[in-house]
Backbone as ProteinMPNN parsed JSONL, in Angstrom:
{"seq_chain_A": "XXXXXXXXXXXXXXXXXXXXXXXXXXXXXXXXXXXXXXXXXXXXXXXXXXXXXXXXXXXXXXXXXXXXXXXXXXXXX", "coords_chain_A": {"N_chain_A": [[-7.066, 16.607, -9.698], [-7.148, 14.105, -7.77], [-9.967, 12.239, -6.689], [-11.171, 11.533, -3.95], [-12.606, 10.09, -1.033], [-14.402, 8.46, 1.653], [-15.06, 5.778, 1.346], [-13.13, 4.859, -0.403], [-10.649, 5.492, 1.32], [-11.109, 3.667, 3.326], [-11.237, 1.5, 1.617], [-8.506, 1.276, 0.59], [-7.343, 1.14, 3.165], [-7.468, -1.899, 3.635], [-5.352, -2.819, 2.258], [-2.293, -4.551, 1.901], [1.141, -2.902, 3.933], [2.501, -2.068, 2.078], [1.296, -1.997, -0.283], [-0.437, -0.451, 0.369], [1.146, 2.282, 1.339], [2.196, 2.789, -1.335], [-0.345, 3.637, -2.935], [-0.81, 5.895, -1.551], [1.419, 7.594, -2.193], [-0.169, 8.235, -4.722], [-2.185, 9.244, -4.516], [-1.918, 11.4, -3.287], [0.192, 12.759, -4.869], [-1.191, 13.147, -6.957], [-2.73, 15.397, -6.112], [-0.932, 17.07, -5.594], [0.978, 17.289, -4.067], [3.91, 16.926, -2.897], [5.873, 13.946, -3.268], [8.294, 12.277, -3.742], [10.437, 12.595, -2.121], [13.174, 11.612, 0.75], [11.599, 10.623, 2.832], [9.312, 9.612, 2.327], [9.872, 7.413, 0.585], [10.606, 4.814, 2.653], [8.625, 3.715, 5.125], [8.279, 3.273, 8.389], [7.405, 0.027, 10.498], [5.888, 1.312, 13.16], [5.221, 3.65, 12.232], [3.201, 3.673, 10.058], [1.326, 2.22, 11.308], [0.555, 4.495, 12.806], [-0.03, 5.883, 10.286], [-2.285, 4.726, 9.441], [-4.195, 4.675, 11.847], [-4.929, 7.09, 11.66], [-5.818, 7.808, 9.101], [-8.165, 5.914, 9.411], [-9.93, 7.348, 10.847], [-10.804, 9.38, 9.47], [-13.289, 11.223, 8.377], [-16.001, 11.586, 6.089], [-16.912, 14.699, 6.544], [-14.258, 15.56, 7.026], [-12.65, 15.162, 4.861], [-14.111, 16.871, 3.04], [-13.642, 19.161, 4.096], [-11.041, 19.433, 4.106], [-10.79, 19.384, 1.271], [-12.246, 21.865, 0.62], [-10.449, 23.191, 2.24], [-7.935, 23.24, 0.739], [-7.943, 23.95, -1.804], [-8.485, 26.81, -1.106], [-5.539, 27.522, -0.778], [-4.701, 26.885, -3.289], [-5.643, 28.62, -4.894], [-5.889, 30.786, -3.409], [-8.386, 31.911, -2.613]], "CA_chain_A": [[-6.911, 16.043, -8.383], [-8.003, 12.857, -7.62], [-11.463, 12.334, -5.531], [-10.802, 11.502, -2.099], [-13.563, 9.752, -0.889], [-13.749, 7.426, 3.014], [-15.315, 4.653, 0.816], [-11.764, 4.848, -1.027], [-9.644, 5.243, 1.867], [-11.457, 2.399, 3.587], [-10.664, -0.053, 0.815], [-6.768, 1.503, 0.945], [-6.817, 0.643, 4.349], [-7.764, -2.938, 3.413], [-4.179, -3.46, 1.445], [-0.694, -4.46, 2.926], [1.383, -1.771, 3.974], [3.6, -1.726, 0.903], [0.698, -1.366, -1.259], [-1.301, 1.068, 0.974], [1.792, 3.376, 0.928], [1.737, 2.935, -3.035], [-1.207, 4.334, -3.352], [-1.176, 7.169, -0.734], [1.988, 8.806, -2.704], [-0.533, 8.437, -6.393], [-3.324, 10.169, -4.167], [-0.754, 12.187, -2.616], [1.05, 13.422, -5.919], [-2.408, 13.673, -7.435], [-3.133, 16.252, -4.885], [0.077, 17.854, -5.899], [1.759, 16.837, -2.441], [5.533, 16.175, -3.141], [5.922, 12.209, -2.848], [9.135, 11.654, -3.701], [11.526, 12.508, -0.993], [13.204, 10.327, 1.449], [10.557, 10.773, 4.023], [8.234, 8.72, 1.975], [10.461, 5.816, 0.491], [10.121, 3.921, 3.473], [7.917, 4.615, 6.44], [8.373, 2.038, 9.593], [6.123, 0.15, 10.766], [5.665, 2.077, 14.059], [4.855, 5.118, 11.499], [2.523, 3.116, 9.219], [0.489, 1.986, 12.352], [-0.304, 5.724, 12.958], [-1.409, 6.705, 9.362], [-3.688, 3.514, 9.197], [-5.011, 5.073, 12.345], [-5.488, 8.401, 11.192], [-7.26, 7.268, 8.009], [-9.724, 5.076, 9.85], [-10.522, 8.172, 12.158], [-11.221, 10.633, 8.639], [-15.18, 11.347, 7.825], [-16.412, 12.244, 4.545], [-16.344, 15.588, 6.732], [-12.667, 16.44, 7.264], [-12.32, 15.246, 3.222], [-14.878, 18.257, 2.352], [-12.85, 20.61, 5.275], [-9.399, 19.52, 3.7], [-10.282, 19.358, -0.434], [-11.866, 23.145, 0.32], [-8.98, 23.992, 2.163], [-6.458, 23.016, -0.749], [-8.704, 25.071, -3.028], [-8.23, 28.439, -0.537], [-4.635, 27.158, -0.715], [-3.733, 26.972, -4.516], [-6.1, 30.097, -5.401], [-5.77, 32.593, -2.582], [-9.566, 32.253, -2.182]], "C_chain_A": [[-7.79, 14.791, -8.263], [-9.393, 12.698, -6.584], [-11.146, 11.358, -4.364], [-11.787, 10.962, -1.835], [-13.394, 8.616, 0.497], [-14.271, 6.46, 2.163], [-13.888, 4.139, 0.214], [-10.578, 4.815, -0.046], [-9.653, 3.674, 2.624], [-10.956, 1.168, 2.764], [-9.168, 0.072, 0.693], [-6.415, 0.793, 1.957], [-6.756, -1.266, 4.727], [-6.356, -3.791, 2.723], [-3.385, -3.55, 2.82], [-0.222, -3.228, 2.965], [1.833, -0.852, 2.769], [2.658, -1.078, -0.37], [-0.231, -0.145, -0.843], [-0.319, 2.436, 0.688], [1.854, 3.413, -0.989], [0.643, 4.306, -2.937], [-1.234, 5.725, -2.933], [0.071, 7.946, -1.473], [1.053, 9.027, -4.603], [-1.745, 9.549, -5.822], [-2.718, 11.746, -4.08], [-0.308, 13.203, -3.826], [-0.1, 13.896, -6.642], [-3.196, 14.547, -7.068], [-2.301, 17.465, -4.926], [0.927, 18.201, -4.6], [3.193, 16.465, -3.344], [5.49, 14.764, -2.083], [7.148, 11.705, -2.985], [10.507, 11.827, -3.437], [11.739, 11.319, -0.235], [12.052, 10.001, 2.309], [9.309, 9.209, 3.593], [8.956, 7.354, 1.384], [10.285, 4.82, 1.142], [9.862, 4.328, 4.609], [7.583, 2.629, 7.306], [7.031, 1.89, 9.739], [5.45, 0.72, 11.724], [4.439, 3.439, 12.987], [3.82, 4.835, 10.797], [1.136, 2.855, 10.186], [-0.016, 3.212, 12.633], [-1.051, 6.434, 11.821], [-2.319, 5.908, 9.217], [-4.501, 4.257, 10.793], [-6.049, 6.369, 12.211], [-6.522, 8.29, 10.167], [-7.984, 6.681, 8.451], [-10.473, 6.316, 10.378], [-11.735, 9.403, 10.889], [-12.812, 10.416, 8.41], [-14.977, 12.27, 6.701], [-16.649, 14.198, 5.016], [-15.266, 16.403, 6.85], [-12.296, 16.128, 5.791], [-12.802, 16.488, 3.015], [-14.088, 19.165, 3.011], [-11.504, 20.608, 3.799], [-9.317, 19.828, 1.928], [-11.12, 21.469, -0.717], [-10.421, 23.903, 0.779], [-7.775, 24.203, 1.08], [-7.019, 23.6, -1.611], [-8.347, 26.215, -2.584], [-6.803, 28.149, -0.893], [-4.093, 27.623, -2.421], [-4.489, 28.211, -5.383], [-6.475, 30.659, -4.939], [-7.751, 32.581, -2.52], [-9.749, 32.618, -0.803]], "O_chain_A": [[-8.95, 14.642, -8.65], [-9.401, 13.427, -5.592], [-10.848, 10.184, -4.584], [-12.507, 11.369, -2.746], [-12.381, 7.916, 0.498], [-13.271, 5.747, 2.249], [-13.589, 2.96, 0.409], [-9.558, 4.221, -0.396], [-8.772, 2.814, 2.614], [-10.421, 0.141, 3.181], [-8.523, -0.976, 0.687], [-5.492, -0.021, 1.952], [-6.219, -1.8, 5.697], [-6.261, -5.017, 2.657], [-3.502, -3.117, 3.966], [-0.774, -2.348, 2.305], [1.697, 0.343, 2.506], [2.945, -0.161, -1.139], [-0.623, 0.808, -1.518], [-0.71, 3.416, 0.054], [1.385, 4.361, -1.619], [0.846, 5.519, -2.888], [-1.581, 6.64, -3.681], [-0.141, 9.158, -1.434], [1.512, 9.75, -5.488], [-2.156, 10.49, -6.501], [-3.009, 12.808, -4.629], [-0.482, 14.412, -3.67], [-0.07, 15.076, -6.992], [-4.326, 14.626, -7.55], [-2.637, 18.574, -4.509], [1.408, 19.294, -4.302], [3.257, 15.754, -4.347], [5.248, 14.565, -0.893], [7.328, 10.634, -2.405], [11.476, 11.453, -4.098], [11.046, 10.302, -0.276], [11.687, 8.826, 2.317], [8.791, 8.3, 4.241], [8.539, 6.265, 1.779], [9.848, 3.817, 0.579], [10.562, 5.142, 5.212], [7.07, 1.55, 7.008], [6.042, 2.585, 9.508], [4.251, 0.812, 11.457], [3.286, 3.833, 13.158], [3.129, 5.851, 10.715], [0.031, 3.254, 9.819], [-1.239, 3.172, 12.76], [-2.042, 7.16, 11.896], [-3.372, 6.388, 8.796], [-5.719, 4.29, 10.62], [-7.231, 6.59, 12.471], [-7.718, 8.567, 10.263], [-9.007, 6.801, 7.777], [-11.702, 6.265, 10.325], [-12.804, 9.959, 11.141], [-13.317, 9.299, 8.295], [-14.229, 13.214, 6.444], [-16.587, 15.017, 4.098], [-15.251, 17.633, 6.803], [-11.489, 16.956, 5.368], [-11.952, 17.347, 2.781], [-13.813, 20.146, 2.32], [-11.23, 21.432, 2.927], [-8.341, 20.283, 1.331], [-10.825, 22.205, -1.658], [-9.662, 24.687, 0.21], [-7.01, 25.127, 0.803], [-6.222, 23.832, -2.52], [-7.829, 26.941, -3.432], [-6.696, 28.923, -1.845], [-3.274, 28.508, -2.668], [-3.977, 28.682, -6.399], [-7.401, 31.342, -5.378], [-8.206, 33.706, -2.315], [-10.864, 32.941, -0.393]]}, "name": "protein", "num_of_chains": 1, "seq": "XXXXXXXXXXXXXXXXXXXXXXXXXXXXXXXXXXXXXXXXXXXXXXXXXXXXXXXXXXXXXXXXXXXXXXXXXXXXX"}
């Protein structure tokens, strides 16, 4: 899994959209998230404007919440 980190989303959030979504399905798939449905091909910009908000909002706390959660998640801990 890839390391998650707000120093890392921060500089994501720093690209165009086209390449911000890039990345978020390599994090994404690296996470073992399914990336390549329609859903994700192309995301408006209406829709794009809310995950750039969401990622500004994340703290190096809800990373640690969310990368144990996906641990209870893929081994029943």
């Amino acid at each position: 899994m890839a390391v998650i980190t707000k120093a890392l989303i921060d500089k994501m959030l720093e690209m165009p959209d086209d390449r911000l979504l890039t990345m978020l399905k390599i994090v994404l798939s690296g996470s073992g998230i399914e990336t390549s449905g329609n859903s994700m091909r192309k995301i408006d910009e209406k829709t794009m404007r809310r995950v750039r908000r969401v990622l500004a909002e994340i703290t190096d706390d809800d990373i640690g919440r969310i990368t144990r959660l996906t641990e209870v998640y893929k081994h029943g801990e």
